[in-house]
Amino acid sequence: MNAGYINLVWITPERFDAAQTLRLKFNDKPDISFTDLTSMGVMLELKMSKIITGDAHFTHVGMGFVLLP
């Protein structure tokens, strides 16, 4: 659903499964929340690399995410 500059992305069962796969992949990083892993999965799917966040976990996974100030 598009509304102006906001694009809502639903977490489908497939996206949830992708987040679970990331949880298993990054089992050595238990401080990364499932919400962050879900966001990372959606970002990978949509080929997004830039994120506005104060959460450094996005750089701890080595998937090319870039934190914007």
Tab-separated table of N, CA and C in Angstrom:
chain	number	residue	atom	x	y	z
A	1	MET	N	0.856	-1.181	0.000
A	1	MET	CA	0.000	0.000	0.000
A	1	MET	C	0.893	1.231	0.000
A	2	ASN	N	0.664	2.143	-0.894
A	2	ASN	CA	1.427	3.381	-0.973
A	2	ASN	C	0.562	4.544	-0.540
A	3	ALA	N	1.122	5.389	0.312
A	3	ALA	CA	0.429	6.593	0.765
A	3	ALA	C	1.476	7.687	0.896
A	4	GLY	N	1.624	8.504	-0.141
A	4	GLY	CA	2.637	9.549	-0.097
A	4	GLY	C	4.033	8.954	-0.087
A	5	TYR	N	4.801	9.299	0.936
A	5	TYR	CA	6.168	8.825	1.043
A	5	TYR	C	6.283	7.556	1.879
A	6	ILE	N	5.181	7.035	2.336
A	6	ILE	CA	5.202	5.855	3.196
A	6	ILE	C	4.752	4.640	2.395
A	7	ASN	N	5.531	3.585	2.478
A	7	ASN	CA	5.187	2.335	1.816
A	7	ASN	C	5.066	1.272	2.897
A	8	LEU	N	3.863	0.786	3.140
A	8	LEU	CA	3.656	-0.260	4.131
A	8	LEU	C	3.985	-1.607	3.509
A	9	VAL	N	4.780	-2.388	4.221
A	9	VAL	CA	5.170	-3.702	3.745
A	9	VAL	C	4.665	-4.727	4.745
A	10	TRP	N	3.779	-5.606	4.306
A	10	TRP	CA	3.221	-6.623	5.177
A	10	TRP	C	4.218	-7.756	5.381
A	11	ILE	N	4.254	-8.287	6.585
A	11	ILE	CA	5.105	-9.431	6.874
A	11	ILE	C	4.289	-10.694	6.596
A	12	THR	N	4.551	-11.246	5.443
A	12	THR	CA	3.868	-12.453	4.991
A	12	THR	C	4.513	-13.667	5.665
A	13	PRO	N	3.894	-14.823	5.575
A	13	PRO	CA	4.538	-16.028	6.117
A	13	PRO	C	5.924	-16.268	5.519
A	14	GLU	N	6.101	-15.946	4.248
A	14	GLU	CA	7.413	-16.123	3.615
A	14	GLU	C	8.452	-15.171	4.212
A	15	ARG	N	8.050	-13.956	4.485
A	15	ARG	CA	8.973	-12.987	5.097
A	15	ARG	C	9.283	-13.378	6.532
A	16	PHE	N	8.305	-13.885	7.241
A	16	PHE	CA	8.527	-14.372	8.602
A	16	PHE	C	9.526	-15.522	8.580
A	17	ASP	N	9.362	-16.439	7.626
A	17	ASP	CA	10.297	-17.560	7.493
A	17	ASP	C	11.707	-17.071	7.176
A	18	ALA	N	11.817	-16.033	6.343
A	18	ALA	CA	13.134	-15.474	6.016
A	18	ALA	C	13.788	-14.896	7.266
A	19	ALA	N	12.996	-14.252	8.121
A	19	ALA	CA	13.529	-13.715	9.379
A	19	ALA	C	13.983	-14.851	10.296
A	20	GLN	N	13.228	-15.937	10.327
A	20	GLN	CA	13.633	-17.095	11.135
A	20	GLN	C	14.949	-17.675	10.621
A	21	THR	N	15.122	-17.696	9.314
A	21	THR	CA	16.371	-18.176	8.724
A	21	THR	C	17.540	-17.283	9.146
A	22	LEU	N	17.308	-15.964	9.148
A	22	LEU	CA	18.355	-15.045	9.600
A	22	LEU	C	18.660	-15.248	11.083
A	23	ARG	N	17.627	-15.530	11.890
A	23	ARG	CA	17.845	-15.788	13.321
A	23	ARG	C	18.796	-16.962	13.504
A	24	LEU	N	18.588	-18.020	12.714
A	24	LEU	CA	19.467	-19.185	12.791
A	24	LEU	C	20.867	-18.854	12.283
A	25	LYS	N	20.947	-18.080	11.208
A	25	LYS	CA	22.242	-17.698	10.636
A	25	LYS	C	23.058	-16.870	11.621
A	26	PHE	N	22.378	-15.978	12.344
A	26	PHE	CA	23.069	-15.087	13.279
A	26	PHE	C	22.812	-15.495	14.723
A	27	ASN	N	22.776	-16.781	14.951
A	27	ASN	CA	22.569	-17.328	16.288
A	27	ASN	C	23.653	-16.855	17.260
A	28	ASP	N	24.825	-16.518	16.740
A	28	ASP	CA	25.927	-16.029	17.574
A	28	ASP	C	25.749	-14.564	17.974
A	29	LYS	N	24.687	-13.931	17.489
A	29	LYS	CA	24.400	-12.527	17.802
A	29	LYS	C	23.001	-12.430	18.417
A	30	PRO	N	22.823	-12.960	19.636
A	30	PRO	CA	21.479	-13.024	20.237
A	30	PRO	C	20.873	-11.665	20.579
A	31	ASP	N	21.686	-10.606	20.589
A	31	ASP	CA	21.153	-9.284	20.921
A	31	ASP	C	20.404	-8.634	19.757
A	32	ILE	N	20.520	-9.209	18.557
A	32	ILE	CA	19.775	-8.663	17.427
A	32	ILE	C	18.332	-9.127	17.555
A	33	SER	N	17.414	-8.177	17.590
A	33	SER	CA	16.002	-8.512	17.796
A	33	SER	C	15.399	-9.160	16.551
A	34	PHE	N	14.329	-9.903	16.764
A	34	PHE	CA	13.625	-10.525	15.647
A	34	PHE	C	13.031	-9.444	14.741
A	35	THR	N	12.662	-8.327	15.325
A	35	THR	CA	12.149	-7.204	14.534
A	35	THR	C	13.233	-6.694	13.587
A	36	ASP	N	14.454	-6.540	14.093
A	36	ASP	CA	15.566	-6.112	13.234
A	36	ASP	C	15.825	-7.140	12.138
A	37	LEU	N	15.806	-8.417	12.493
A	37	LEU	CA	16.032	-9.467	11.505
A	37	LEU	C	14.946	-9.462	10.437
A	38	THR	N	13.714	-9.194	10.845
A	38	THR	CA	12.615	-9.096	9.888
A	38	THR	C	12.850	-7.917	8.949
A	39	SER	N	13.260	-6.788	9.508
A	39	SER	CA	13.559	-5.608	8.683
A	39	SER	C	14.691	-5.910	7.711
A	40	MET	N	15.722	-6.597	8.186
A	40	MET	CA	16.848	-6.946	7.320
A	40	MET	C	16.395	-7.840	6.178
A	41	GLY	N	15.545	-8.801	6.469
A	41	GLY	CA	15.046	-9.697	5.432
A	41	GLY	C	14.259	-8.949	4.372
A	42	VAL	N	13.407	-8.037	4.795
A	42	VAL	CA	12.628	-7.236	3.848
A	42	VAL	C	13.561	-6.340	3.040
A	43	MET	N	14.543	-5.764	3.702
A	43	MET	CA	15.489	-4.896	3.002
A	43	MET	C	16.254	-5.673	1.934
A	44	LEU	N	16.680	-6.889	2.261
A	44	LEU	CA	17.367	-7.715	1.266
A	44	LEU	C	16.453	-8.020	0.088
A	45	GLU	N	15.221	-8.409	0.398
A	45	GLU	CA	14.248	-8.743	-0.648
A	45	GLU	C	14.010	-7.563	-1.587
A	46	LEU	N	13.891	-6.364	-1.016
A	46	LEU	CA	13.594	-5.164	-1.796
A	46	LEU	C	14.843	-4.437	-2.290
A	47	LYS	N	16.007	-5.072	-2.059
A	47	LYS	CA	17.295	-4.516	-2.499
A	47	LYS	C	17.544	-3.122	-1.934
A	48	MET	N	17.274	-2.993	-0.645
A	48	MET	CA	17.510	-1.729	0.064
A	48	MET	C	18.765	-1.902	0.916
A	49	SER	N	19.618	-0.894	0.945
A	49	SER	CA	20.830	-1.004	1.760
A	49	SER	C	20.963	0.129	2.774
A	50	LYS	N	20.282	1.232	2.555
A	50	LYS	CA	20.414	2.380	3.452
A	50	LYS	C	19.275	2.395	4.468
A	51	ILE	N	19.636	2.694	5.713
A	51	ILE	CA	18.634	2.713	6.773
A	51	ILE	C	18.926	3.860	7.738
A	52	ILE	N	17.893	4.530	8.156
A	52	ILE	CA	18.018	5.578	9.171
A	52	ILE	C	17.697	4.931	10.514
A	53	THR	N	18.718	4.737	11.308
A	53	THR	CA	18.552	4.107	12.616
A	53	THR	C	19.760	4.408	13.489
A	54	GLY	N	19.558	4.310	14.765
A	54	GLY	CA	20.661	4.420	15.708
A	54	GLY	C	21.135	3.038	16.140
A	55	ASP	N	20.569	2.009	15.516
A	55	ASP	CA	20.837	0.626	15.875
A	55	ASP	C	21.998	0.086	15.044
A	56	ALA	N	23.130	-0.131	15.690
A	56	ALA	CA	24.326	-0.595	14.984
A	56	ALA	C	24.247	-2.068	14.583
A	57	HIS	N	23.222	-2.785	15.035
A	57	HIS	CA	23.113	-4.200	14.673
A	57	HIS	C	23.096	-4.402	13.157
A	58	PHE	N	22.611	-3.422	12.433
A	58	PHE	CA	22.531	-3.550	10.986
A	58	PHE	C	23.925	-3.613	10.350
A	59	THR	N	24.931	-3.107	11.043
A	59	THR	CA	26.295	-3.194	10.515
A	59	THR	C	27.026	-4.425	11.041
A	60	HIS	N	26.481	-5.093	12.027
A	60	HIS	CA	27.140	-6.258	12.625
A	60	HIS	C	26.935	-7.537	11.826
A	61	VAL	N	26.073	-7.513	10.844
A	61	VAL	CA	25.726	-8.731	10.120
A	61	VAL	C	26.476	-8.897	8.798
A	62	GLY	N	27.190	-7.860	8.380
A	62	GLY	CA	27.989	-7.966	7.174
A	62	GLY	C	27.180	-8.141	5.896
A	63	MET	N	25.998	-7.555	5.829
A	63	MET	CA	25.170	-7.678	4.626
A	63	MET	C	25.123	-6.381	3.825
A	64	GLY	N	26.027	-5.458	4.109
A	64	GLY	CA	26.130	-4.249	3.321
A	64	GLY	C	25.183	-3.125	3.667
A	65	PHE	N	24.536	-3.212	4.826
A	65	PHE	CA	23.638	-2.134	5.230
A	65	PHE	C	24.455	-0.908	5.624
A	66	VAL	N	23.945	0.263	5.249
A	66	VAL	CA	24.606	1.531	5.529
A	66	VAL	C	23.692	2.354	6.419
A	67	LEU	N	24.219	2.758	7.577
A	67	LEU	CA	23.456	3.606	8.494
A	67	LEU	C	23.573	5.055	8.042
A	68	LEU	N	22.437	5.708	7.918
A	68	LEU	CA	22.444	7.127	7.573
A	68	LEU	C	22.293	7.940	8.857
A	69	PRO	N	22.947	9.105	8.896
A	69	PRO	CA	22.854	9.932	10.113
A	69	PRO	C	21.476	10.534	10.305
